[in-house]
Amino acid sequence: MADRLAGDLERHFQRSRWQADSDLVFAHPATGNVLDASKLRKRFRAALVRAGAPPMTFHELRHTFGTQMAAAGAPLRAIQEWMGHADASTTEIYAHYAPDPTGGAAFAERAFRVAAPPAEPARLPGF
């Protein structure tokens, strides 16, 4: 877990009335029960609008996390653990977003580069 997220969750925990080990992390503030899903989605959509972000679902937000982590070069094994995928093949969908660690694309570019046409020889005037 990123340090920033751990800090945010700790501050959230310290502000909550619900601090027992068996309590929910995000609970109804008055009852400690599960939040109403439709109200949560409505608040999420409003937060996206305030942030100037495009409309998306919670699942799309999760997919964005995996995609961004892969693009940043995070190992797929780490992404698998963070996302809770039991099978590594599930995480493989993010592999094509990852940078090429071998630099293979650069090698292929050099190997198959089209050579520039040779320059025409200078001509003497009158010839």
mmCIF file of N, CA and C in Angstrom:
data_model
loop_
_atom_site.group_PDB
_atom_site.id
_atom_site.type_symbol
_atom_site.label_atom_id
_atom_site.label_comp_id
_atom_site.label_asym_id
_atom_site.label_seq_id
_atom_site.Cartn_x
_atom_site.Cartn_y
_atom_site.Cartn_z
ATOM 1 N N MET A 1 0.857 -1.175 0.000
ATOM 2 C CA MET A 1 0.000 0.000 0.000
ATOM 3 C C MET A 1 0.901 1.237 0.000
ATOM 4 N N ALA A 2 0.536 2.185 -0.801
ATOM 5 C CA ALA A 2 1.301 3.427 -0.873
ATOM 6 C C ALA A 2 1.214 4.177 0.453
ATOM 7 N N ASP A 3 2.313 4.819 0.832
ATOM 8 C CA ASP A 3 2.356 5.557 2.108
ATOM 9 C C ASP A 3 1.265 6.618 2.182
ATOM 10 N N ARG A 4 1.032 7.299 1.065
ATOM 11 C CA ARG A 4 0.002 8.352 1.041
ATOM 12 C C ARG A 4 -1.373 7.772 1.360
ATOM 13 N N LEU A 5 -1.689 6.620 0.753
ATOM 14 C CA LEU A 5 -2.979 5.982 1.012
ATOM 15 C C LEU A 5 -3.066 5.512 2.460
ATOM 16 N N ALA A 6 -1.999 4.925 2.968
ATOM 17 C CA ALA A 6 -1.986 4.463 4.358
ATOM 18 C C ALA A 6 -2.239 5.635 5.310
ATOM 19 N N GLY A 7 -1.627 6.768 5.020
ATOM 20 C CA GLY A 7 -1.845 7.956 5.848
ATOM 21 C C GLY A 7 -3.280 8.452 5.779
ATOM 22 N N ASP A 8 -3.837 8.468 4.575
ATOM 23 C CA ASP A 8 -5.230 8.899 4.411
ATOM 24 C C ASP A 8 -6.185 7.970 5.162
ATOM 25 N N LEU A 9 -5.947 6.674 5.061
ATOM 26 C CA LEU A 9 -6.808 5.714 5.767
ATOM 27 C C LEU A 9 -6.662 5.843 7.284
ATOM 28 N N GLU A 10 -5.464 6.090 7.751
ATOM 29 C CA GLU A 10 -5.248 6.274 9.197
ATOM 30 C C GLU A 10 -5.993 7.507 9.693
ATOM 31 N N ARG A 11 -5.929 8.605 8.943
ATOM 32 C CA ARG A 11 -6.662 9.815 9.343
ATOM 33 C C ARG A 11 -8.166 9.564 9.329
ATOM 34 N N HIS A 12 -8.650 8.833 8.331
ATOM 35 C CA HIS A 12 -10.065 8.480 8.273
ATOM 36 C C HIS A 12 -10.451 7.649 9.503
ATOM 37 N N PHE A 13 -9.617 6.692 9.850
ATOM 38 C CA PHE A 13 -9.857 5.834 11.011
ATOM 39 C C PHE A 13 -9.922 6.669 12.298
ATOM 40 N N GLN A 14 -9.020 7.617 12.443
ATOM 41 C CA GLN A 14 -8.970 8.433 13.664
ATOM 42 C C GLN A 14 -10.200 9.334 13.800
ATOM 43 N N ARG A 15 -10.813 9.707 12.687
ATOM 44 C CA ARG A 15 -12.016 10.554 12.726
ATOM 45 C C ARG A 15 -13.295 9.746 12.937
ATOM 46 N N SER A 16 -13.233 8.442 12.722
ATOM 47 C CA SER A 16 -14.431 7.604 12.759
ATOM 48 C C SER A 16 -14.822 7.197 14.172
ATOM 49 N N ARG A 17 -16.129 7.050 14.382
ATOM 50 C CA ARG A 17 -16.626 6.477 15.645
ATOM 51 C C ARG A 17 -16.434 4.971 15.645
ATOM 52 N N TRP A 18 -16.211 4.381 14.491
ATOM 53 C CA TRP A 18 -16.173 2.929 14.322
ATOM 54 C C TRP A 18 -14.720 2.466 14.194
ATOM 55 N N GLN A 19 -14.116 2.155 15.359
ATOM 56 C CA GLN A 19 -12.693 1.844 15.377
ATOM 57 C C GLN A 19 -12.367 0.437 15.874
ATOM 58 N N ALA A 20 -13.364 -0.410 16.008
ATOM 59 C CA ALA A 20 -13.100 -1.791 16.420
ATOM 60 C C ALA A 20 -12.532 -2.578 15.237
ATOM 61 N N ASP A 21 -11.786 -3.627 15.525
ATOM 62 C CA ASP A 21 -11.202 -4.447 14.459
ATOM 63 C C ASP A 21 -12.257 -5.019 13.526
ATOM 64 N N SER A 22 -13.455 -5.233 14.031
ATOM 65 C CA SER A 22 -14.512 -5.832 13.208
ATOM 66 C C SER A 22 -15.370 -4.784 12.483
ATOM 67 N N ASP A 23 -15.099 -3.495 12.700
ATOM 68 C CA ASP A 23 -15.880 -2.439 12.052
ATOM 69 C C ASP A 23 -15.446 -2.250 10.597
ATOM 70 N N LEU A 24 -16.374 -1.728 9.813
ATOM 71 C CA LEU A 24 -16.101 -1.426 8.415
ATOM 72 C C LEU A 24 -15.202 -0.193 8.304
ATOM 73 N N VAL A 25 -14.389 -0.155 7.292
ATOM 74 C CA VAL A 25 -13.540 1.016 7.068
ATOM 75 C C VAL A 25 -14.402 2.198 6.638
ATOM 76 N N PHE A 26 -15.315 1.961 5.710
ATOM 77 C CA PHE A 26 -16.224 3.000 5.252
ATOM 78 C C PHE A 26 -17.638 2.583 5.634
ATOM 79 N N ALA A 27 -18.095 3.110 6.752
ATOM 80 C CA ALA A 27 -19.400 2.741 7.289
ATOM 81 C C ALA A 27 -20.302 3.966 7.353
ATOM 82 N N HIS A 28 -21.603 3.691 7.477
ATOM 83 C CA HIS A 28 -22.552 4.783 7.690
ATOM 84 C C HIS A 28 -22.124 5.511 8.961
ATOM 85 N N PRO A 29 -21.984 6.836 8.908
ATOM 86 C CA PRO A 29 -21.452 7.560 10.071
ATOM 87 C C PRO A 29 -22.296 7.457 11.334
ATOM 88 N N ALA A 30 -23.588 7.264 11.190
ATOM 89 C CA ALA A 30 -24.447 7.207 12.372
ATOM 90 C C ALA A 30 -24.646 5.786 12.890
ATOM 91 N N THR A 31 -24.675 4.821 11.982
ATOM 92 C CA THR A 31 -25.022 3.463 12.406
ATOM 93 C C THR A 31 -23.851 2.481 12.366
ATOM 94 N N GLY A 32 -22.816 2.781 11.570
ATOM 95 C CA GLY A 32 -21.709 1.844 11.417
ATOM 96 C C GLY A 32 -22.011 0.724 10.437
ATOM 97 N N ASN A 33 -23.188 0.761 9.828
ATOM 98 C CA ASN A 33 -23.583 -0.283 8.883
ATOM 99 C C ASN A 33 -23.034 -0.002 7.485
ATOM 100 N N VAL A 34 -23.274 -0.932 6.573
ATOM 101 C CA VAL A 34 -22.861 -0.790 5.178
ATOM 102 C C VAL A 34 -23.543 0.432 4.575
ATOM 103 N N LEU A 35 -22.788 1.171 3.772
ATOM 104 C CA LEU A 35 -23.345 2.341 3.092
ATOM 105 C C LEU A 35 -24.321 1.906 2.010
ATOM 106 N N ASP A 36 -25.315 2.742 1.754
ATOM 107 C CA ASP A 36 -26.285 2.483 0.691
ATOM 108 C C ASP A 36 -25.579 2.631 -0.657
ATOM 109 N N ALA A 37 -25.591 1.565 -1.462
ATOM 110 C CA ALA A 37 -24.845 1.545 -2.726
ATOM 111 C C ALA A 37 -25.291 2.634 -3.695
ATOM 112 N N SER A 38 -26.591 2.873 -3.799
ATOM 113 C CA SER A 38 -27.061 3.887 -4.754
ATOM 114 C C SER A 38 -26.627 5.285 -4.323
ATOM 115 N N LYS A 39 -26.653 5.562 -3.030
ATOM 116 C CA LYS A 39 -26.193 6.868 -2.553
ATOM 117 C C LYS A 39 -24.684 7.019 -2.742
ATOM 118 N N LEU A 40 -23.961 5.935 -2.543
ATOM 119 C CA LEU A 40 -22.514 5.962 -2.727
ATOM 120 C C LEU A 40 -22.158 6.237 -4.186
ATOM 121 N N ARG A 41 -22.856 5.577 -5.112
ATOM 122 C CA ARG A 41 -22.610 5.826 -6.541
ATOM 123 C C ARG A 41 -22.935 7.274 -6.900
ATOM 124 N N LYS A 42 -24.010 7.816 -6.346
ATOM 125 C CA LYS A 42 -24.397 9.202 -6.625
ATOM 126 C C LYS A 42 -23.311 10.166 -6.129
ATOM 127 N N ARG A 43 -22.793 9.924 -4.948
ATOM 128 C CA ARG A 43 -21.735 10.792 -4.408
ATOM 129 C C ARG A 43 -20.448 10.637 -5.221
ATOM 130 N N PHE A 44 -20.178 9.422 -5.671
ATOM 131 C CA PHE A 44 -18.991 9.172 -6.491
ATOM 132 C C PHE A 44 -19.085 9.941 -7.804
ATOM 133 N N ARG A 45 -20.245 9.886 -8.457
ATOM 134 C CA ARG A 45 -20.437 10.624 -9.717
ATOM 135 C C ARG A 45 -20.273 12.127 -9.500
ATOM 136 N N ALA A 46 -20.807 12.637 -8.396
ATOM 137 C CA ALA A 46 -20.676 14.066 -8.097
ATOM 138 C C ALA A 46 -19.213 14.440 -7.858
ATOM 139 N N ALA A 47 -18.458 13.566 -7.196
ATOM 140 C CA ALA A 47 -17.031 13.822 -6.962
ATOM 141 C C ALA A 47 -16.259 13.841 -8.280
ATOM 142 N N LEU A 48 -16.621 12.954 -9.213
ATOM 143 C CA LEU A 48 -15.978 12.957 -10.522
ATOM 144 C C LEU A 48 -16.221 14.275 -11.251
ATOM 145 N N VAL A 49 -17.457 14.770 -11.178
ATOM 146 C CA VAL A 49 -17.790 16.041 -11.828
ATOM 147 C C VAL A 49 -16.965 17.164 -11.203
ATOM 148 N N ARG A 50 -16.913 17.212 -9.866
ATOM 149 C CA ARG A 50 -16.132 18.265 -9.181
ATOM 150 C C ARG A 50 -14.656 18.190 -9.552
ATOM 151 N N ALA A 51 -14.148 16.991 -9.753
ATOM 152 C CA ALA A 51 -12.730 16.809 -10.090
ATOM 153 C C ALA A 51 -12.452 17.041 -11.576
ATOM 154 N N GLY A 52 -13.512 17.187 -12.371
ATOM 155 C CA GLY A 52 -13.331 17.356 -13.813
ATOM 156 C C GLY A 52 -12.918 16.057 -14.492
ATOM 157 N N ALA A 53 -13.193 14.936 -13.852
ATOM 158 C CA ALA A 53 -12.853 13.622 -14.406
ATOM 159 C C ALA A 53 -13.998 13.116 -15.274
ATOM 160 N N PRO A 54 -13.688 12.261 -16.222
ATOM 161 C CA PRO A 54 -14.767 11.710 -17.053
ATOM 162 C C PRO A 54 -15.645 10.760 -16.242
ATOM 163 N N PRO A 55 -16.893 10.572 -16.651
ATOM 164 C CA PRO A 55 -17.758 9.626 -15.943
ATOM 165 C C PRO A 55 -17.160 8.221 -16.008
ATOM 166 N N MET A 56 -17.228 7.496 -14.907
ATOM 167 C CA MET A 56 -16.741 6.116 -14.857
ATOM 168 C C MET A 56 -17.394 5.381 -13.699
ATOM 169 N N THR A 57 -17.280 4.075 -13.736
ATOM 170 C CA THR A 57 -17.800 3.234 -12.658
ATOM 171 C C THR A 57 -16.663 2.904 -11.696
ATOM 172 N N PHE A 58 -17.011 2.336 -10.555
ATOM 173 C CA PHE A 58 -15.987 1.893 -9.610
ATOM 174 C C PHE A 58 -15.078 0.856 -10.272
ATOM 175 N N HIS A 59 -15.661 -0.025 -11.068
ATOM 176 C CA HIS A 59 -14.852 -1.048 -11.728
ATOM 177 C C HIS A 59 -13.865 -0.418 -12.710
ATOM 178 N N GLU A 60 -14.312 0.601 -13.428
ATOM 179 C CA GLU A 60 -13.410 1.293 -14.355
ATOM 180 C C GLU A 60 -12.294 2.003 -13.590
ATOM 181 N N LEU A 61 -12.599 2.507 -12.422
ATOM 182 C CA LEU A 61 -11.584 3.139 -11.583
ATOM 183 C C LEU A 61 -10.537 2.099 -11.172
ATOM 184 N N ARG A 62 -10.986 0.900 -10.842
ATOM 185 C CA ARG A 62 -10.081 -0.192 -10.476
ATOM 186 C C ARG A 62 -9.194 -0.559 -11.675
ATOM 187 N N HIS A 63 -9.797 -0.637 -12.858
ATOM 188 C CA HIS A 63 -9.036 -0.962 -14.062
ATOM 189 C C HIS A 63 -8.016 0.135 -14.362
ATOM 190 N N THR A 64 -8.394 1.380 -14.135
ATOM 191 C CA THR A 64 -7.475 2.494 -14.334
ATOM 192 C C THR A 64 -6.265 2.357 -13.417
ATOM 193 N N PHE A 65 -6.490 1.927 -12.187
ATOM 194 C CA PHE A 65 -5.380 1.708 -11.262
ATOM 195 C C PHE A 65 -4.397 0.695 -11.849
ATOM 196 N N GLY A 66 -4.902 -0.450 -12.288
ATOM 197 C CA GLY A 66 -4.038 -1.480 -12.851
ATOM 198 C C GLY A 66 -3.289 -0.990 -14.069
ATOM 199 N N THR A 67 -3.980 -0.263 -14.928
ATOM 200 C CA THR A 67 -3.377 0.259 -16.151
ATOM 201 C C THR A 67 -2.275 1.263 -15.828
ATOM 202 N N GLN A 68 -2.565 2.200 -14.949
ATOM 203 C CA GLN A 68 -1.581 3.227 -14.592
ATOM 204 C C GLN A 68 -0.359 2.628 -13.897
ATOM 205 N N MET A 69 -0.575 1.639 -13.033
ATOM 206 C CA MET A 69 0.543 0.999 -12.351
ATOM 207 C C MET A 69 1.426 0.267 -13.356
ATOM 208 N N ALA A 70 0.823 -0.417 -14.313
ATOM 209 C CA ALA A 70 1.604 -1.114 -15.344
ATOM 210 C C ALA A 70 2.379 -0.115 -16.186
ATOM 211 N N ALA A 71 1.731 0.973 -16.571
ATOM 212 C CA ALA A 71 2.385 1.993 -17.399
ATOM 213 C C ALA A 71 3.547 2.648 -16.657
ATOM 214 N N ALA A 72 3.465 2.691 -15.332
ATOM 215 C CA ALA A 72 4.546 3.268 -14.528
ATOM 216 C C ALA A 72 5.693 2.285 -14.336
ATOM 217 N N GLY A 73 5.507 1.041 -14.802
ATOM 218 C CA GLY A 73 6.573 0.060 -14.707
ATOM 219 C C GLY A 73 6.494 -0.871 -13.511
ATOM 220 N N ALA A 74 5.374 -0.862 -12.791
ATOM 221 C CA ALA A 74 5.235 -1.767 -11.645
ATOM 222 C C ALA A 74 5.253 -3.212 -12.132
ATOM 223 N N PRO A 75 5.927 -4.101 -11.414
ATOM 224 C CA PRO A 75 5.932 -5.511 -11.817
ATOM 225 C C PRO A 75 4.518 -6.091 -11.816
ATOM 226 N N LEU A 76 4.208 -6.908 -12.805
ATOM 227 C CA LEU A 76 2.865 -7.502 -12.886
ATOM 228 C C LEU A 76 2.546 -8.323 -11.640
ATOM 229 N N ARG A 77 3.553 -8.952 -11.044
ATOM 230 C CA ARG A 77 3.310 -9.739 -9.820
ATOM 231 C C ARG A 77 2.811 -8.827 -8.695
ATOM 232 N N ALA A 78 3.377 -7.636 -8.586
ATOM 233 C CA ALA A 78 2.933 -6.688 -7.566
ATOM 234 C C ALA A 78 1.511 -6.223 -7.861
ATOM 235 N N ILE A 79 1.221 -5.927 -9.125
ATOM 236 C CA ILE A 79 -0.132 -5.505 -9.509
ATOM 237 C C ILE A 79 -1.124 -6.612 -9.172
ATOM 238 N N GLN A 80 -0.740 -7.853 -9.443
ATOM 239 C CA GLN A 80 -1.605 -8.998 -9.127
ATOM 240 C C GLN A 80 -1.950 -9.012 -7.637
ATOM 241 N N GLU A 81 -0.954 -8.811 -6.792
ATOM 242 C CA GLU A 81 -1.195 -8.817 -5.343
ATOM 243 C C GLU A 81 -2.057 -7.643 -4.924
ATOM 244 N N TRP A 82 -1.746 -6.439 -5.428
ATOM 245 C CA TRP A 82 -2.507 -5.254 -5.039
ATOM 246 C C TRP A 82 -3.966 -5.372 -5.449
ATOM 247 N N MET A 83 -4.217 -5.974 -6.608
ATOM 248 C CA MET A 83 -5.585 -6.065 -7.106
ATOM 249 C C MET A 83 -6.311 -7.300 -6.592
ATOM 250 N N GLY A 84 -5.577 -8.193 -5.935
ATOM 251 C CA GLY A 84 -6.202 -9.381 -5.359
ATOM 252 C C GLY A 84 -6.548 -10.446 -6.372
ATOM 253 N N HIS A 85 -5.843 -10.480 -7.498
ATOM 254 C CA HIS A 85 -6.097 -11.512 -8.504
ATOM 255 C C HIS A 85 -5.487 -12.828 -8.033
ATOM 256 N N ALA A 86 -6.286 -13.880 -7.976
ATOM 257 C CA ALA A 86 -5.785 -15.202 -7.584
ATOM 258 C C ALA A 86 -4.927 -15.799 -8.683
ATOM 259 N N ASP A 87 -5.239 -15.488 -9.921
ATOM 260 C CA ASP A 87 -4.553 -16.081 -11.066
ATOM 261 C C ASP A 87 -3.780 -14.993 -11.819
ATOM 262 N N ALA A 88 -2.498 -15.243 -12.085
ATOM 263 C CA ALA A 88 -1.667 -14.259 -12.789
ATOM 264 C C ALA A 88 -2.202 -13.950 -14.184
ATOM 265 N N SER A 89 -2.903 -14.896 -14.789
ATOM 266 C CA SER A 89 -3.421 -14.640 -16.142
ATOM 267 C C SER A 89 -4.455 -13.511 -16.137
ATOM 268 N N THR A 90 -5.132 -13.301 -15.026
ATOM 269 C CA THR A 90 -6.080 -12.188 -14.928
ATOM 270 C C THR A 90 -5.339 -10.859 -15.019
ATOM 271 N N THR A 91 -4.165 -10.792 -14.422
ATOM 272 C CA THR A 91 -3.372 -9.564 -14.406
ATOM 273 C C THR A 91 -2.706 -9.304 -15.751
ATOM 274 N N GLU A 92 -2.561 -10.330 -16.575
ATOM 275 C CA GLU A 92 -1.886 -10.191 -17.859
ATOM 276 C C GLU A 92 -2.556 -9.170 -18.778
ATOM 277 N N ILE A 93 -3.830 -8.826 -18.522
ATOM 278 C CA ILE A 93 -4.486 -7.829 -19.374
ATOM 279 C C ILE A 93 -3.792 -6.474 -19.291
ATOM 280 N N TYR A 94 -3.002 -6.257 -18.228
ATOM 281 C CA TYR A 94 -2.303 -4.986 -18.057
ATOM 282 C C TYR A 94 -0.910 -5.005 -18.681
ATOM 283 N N ALA A 95 -0.441 -6.161 -19.138
ATOM 284 C CA ALA A 95 0.932 -6.299 -19.636
ATOM 285 C C ALA A 95 1.206 -5.386 -20.824
ATOM 286 N N HIS A 96 0.223 -5.198 -21.700
ATOM 287 C CA HIS A 96 0.488 -4.380 -22.885
ATOM 288 C C HIS A 96 0.577 -2.885 -22.575
ATOM 289 N N TYR A 97 0.279 -2.480 -21.341
ATOM 290 C CA TYR A 97 0.444 -1.086 -20.934
ATOM 291 C C TYR A 97 1.831 -0.848 -20.343
ATOM 292 N N ALA A 98 2.524 -1.933 -20.008
ATOM 293 C CA ALA A 98 3.822 -1.820 -19.353
ATOM 294 C C ALA A 98 4.896 -1.403 -20.354
ATOM 295 N N PRO A 99 5.864 -0.616 -19.879
ATOM 296 C CA PRO A 99 6.965 -0.266 -20.779
ATOM 297 C C PRO A 99 7.784 -1.517 -21.113
ATOM 298 N N ASP A 100 8.438 -1.499 -22.250
ATOM 299 C CA ASP A 100 9.250 -2.636 -22.685
ATOM 300 C C ASP A 100 10.562 -2.630 -21.893
ATOM 301 N N PRO A 101 10.737 -3.550 -20.954
ATOM 302 C CA PRO A 101 11.939 -3.519 -20.116
ATOM 303 C C PRO A 101 13.204 -3.905 -20.871
ATOM 304 N N THR A 102 13.081 -4.545 -22.019
ATOM 305 C CA THR A 102 14.257 -4.989 -22.758
ATOM 306 C C THR A 102 14.714 -3.978 -23.791
ATOM 307 N N GLY A 103 13.884 -3.001 -24.076
ATOM 308 C CA GLY A 103 14.219 -2.046 -25.121
ATOM 309 C C GLY A 103 14.123 -2.661 -26.507
ATOM 310 N N GLY A 104 13.372 -3.756 -26.627
ATOM 311 C CA GLY A 104 13.257 -4.483 -27.880
ATOM 312 C C GLY A 104 12.761 -3.637 -29.026
ATOM 313 N N ALA A 105 11.851 -2.722 -28.762
ATOM 314 C CA ALA A 105 11.320 -1.875 -29.833
ATOM 315 C C ALA A 105 12.427 -1.011 -30.437
ATOM 316 N N ALA A 106 13.323 -0.515 -29.596
ATOM 317 C CA ALA A 106 14.426 0.306 -30.109
ATOM 318 C C ALA A 106 15.378 -0.532 -30.965
ATOM 319 N N PHE A 107 15.628 -1.776 -30.545
ATOM 320 C CA PHE A 107 16.481 -2.664 -31.339
ATOM 321 C C PHE A 107 15.849 -2.924 -32.710
ATOM 322 N N ALA A 108 14.561 -3.211 -32.720
ATOM 323 C CA ALA A 108 13.869 -3.480 -33.978
ATOM 324 C C ALA A 108 13.895 -2.253 -34.878
ATOM 325 N N GLU A 109 13.741 -1.087 -34.306
ATOM 326 C CA GLU A 109 13.777 0.151 -35.087
ATOM 327 C C GLU A 109 15.133 0.322 -35.750
ATOM 328 N N ARG A 110 16.205 0.090 -35.003
ATOM 329 C CA ARG A 110 17.548 0.224 -35.570
ATOM 330 C C ARG A 110 17.829 -0.860 -36.613
ATOM 331 N N ALA A 111 17.366 -2.075 -36.346
ATOM 332 C CA ALA A 111 17.653 -3.192 -37.248
ATOM 333 C C ALA A 111 16.974 -3.031 -38.596
ATOM 334 N N PHE A 112 15.815 -2.417 -38.611
ATOM 335 C CA PHE A 112 15.045 -2.336 -39.845
ATOM 336 C C PHE A 112 14.846 -0.906 -40.335
ATOM 337 N N ARG A 113 15.686 -0.025 -39.886
ATOM 338 C CA ARG A 113 15.611 1.376 -40.305
ATOM 339 C C ARG A 113 15.915 1.470 -41.800
ATOM 340 N N VAL A 114 15.177 2.266 -42.490
ATOM 341 C CA VAL A 114 15.420 2.495 -43.914
ATOM 342 C C VAL A 114 16.529 3.527 -44.005
ATOM 343 N N ALA A 115 17.592 3.171 -44.714
ATOM 344 C CA ALA A 115 18.728 4.082 -44.853
ATOM 345 C C ALA A 115 18.327 5.282 -45.700
ATOM 346 N N ALA A 116 18.878 6.405 -45.364
ATOM 347 C CA ALA A 116 18.624 7.624 -46.137
ATOM 348 C C ALA A 116 19.263 7.463 -47.512
ATOM 349 N N PRO A 117 18.622 7.948 -48.562
ATOM 350 C CA PRO A 117 19.212 7.829 -49.905
ATOM 351 C C PRO A 117 20.530 8.602 -49.951
ATOM 352 N N PRO A 118 21.499 8.084 -50.717
ATOM 353 C CA PRO A 118 22.786 8.784 -50.786
ATOM 354 C C PRO A 118 22.612 10.156 -51.445
ATOM 355 N N ALA A 119 23.430 11.065 -51.009
ATOM 356 C CA ALA A 119 23.370 12.424 -51.564
ATOM 357 C C ALA A 119 23.896 12.399 -52.995
ATOM 358 N N GLU A 120 23.313 13.215 -53.846
ATOM 359 C CA GLU A 120 23.775 13.282 -55.237
ATOM 360 C C GLU A 120 25.123 13.987 -55.255
ATOM 361 N N PRO A 121 26.035 13.503 -56.084
ATOM 362 C CA PRO A 121 27.344 14.169 -56.162
ATOM 363 C C PRO A 121 27.198 15.574 -56.738
ATOM 364 N N ALA A 122 28.055 16.425 -56.289
ATOM 365 C CA ALA A 122 28.036 17.806 -56.784
ATOM 366 C C ALA A 122 28.411 17.810 -58.264
ATOM 367 N N ARG A 123 27.781 18.631 -59.051
ATOM 368 C CA ARG A 123 28.061 18.725 -60.496
ATOM 369 C C ARG A 123 28.785 20.022 -60.757
ATOM 370 N N LEU A 124 29.735 19.901 -61.605
ATOM 371 C CA LEU A 124 30.473 21.111 -61.995
ATOM 372 C C LEU A 124 29.638 21.875 -63.008
ATOM 373 N N PRO A 125 29.712 23.167 -62.996
ATOM 374 C CA PRO A 125 28.933 23.955 -63.945
ATOM 375 C C PRO A 125 29.336 23.638 -65.400
ATOM 376 N N GLY A 126 28.395 23.524 -66.223
ATOM 377 C CA GLY A 126 28.618 23.289 -67.625
ATOM 378 C C GLY A 126 28.799 21.815 -67.992
ATOM 379 N N PHE A 127 28.753 20.922 -67.073
ATOM 380 C CA PHE A 127 28.922 19.494 -67.402
ATOM 381 C C PHE A 127 27.627 18.782 -67.335
#
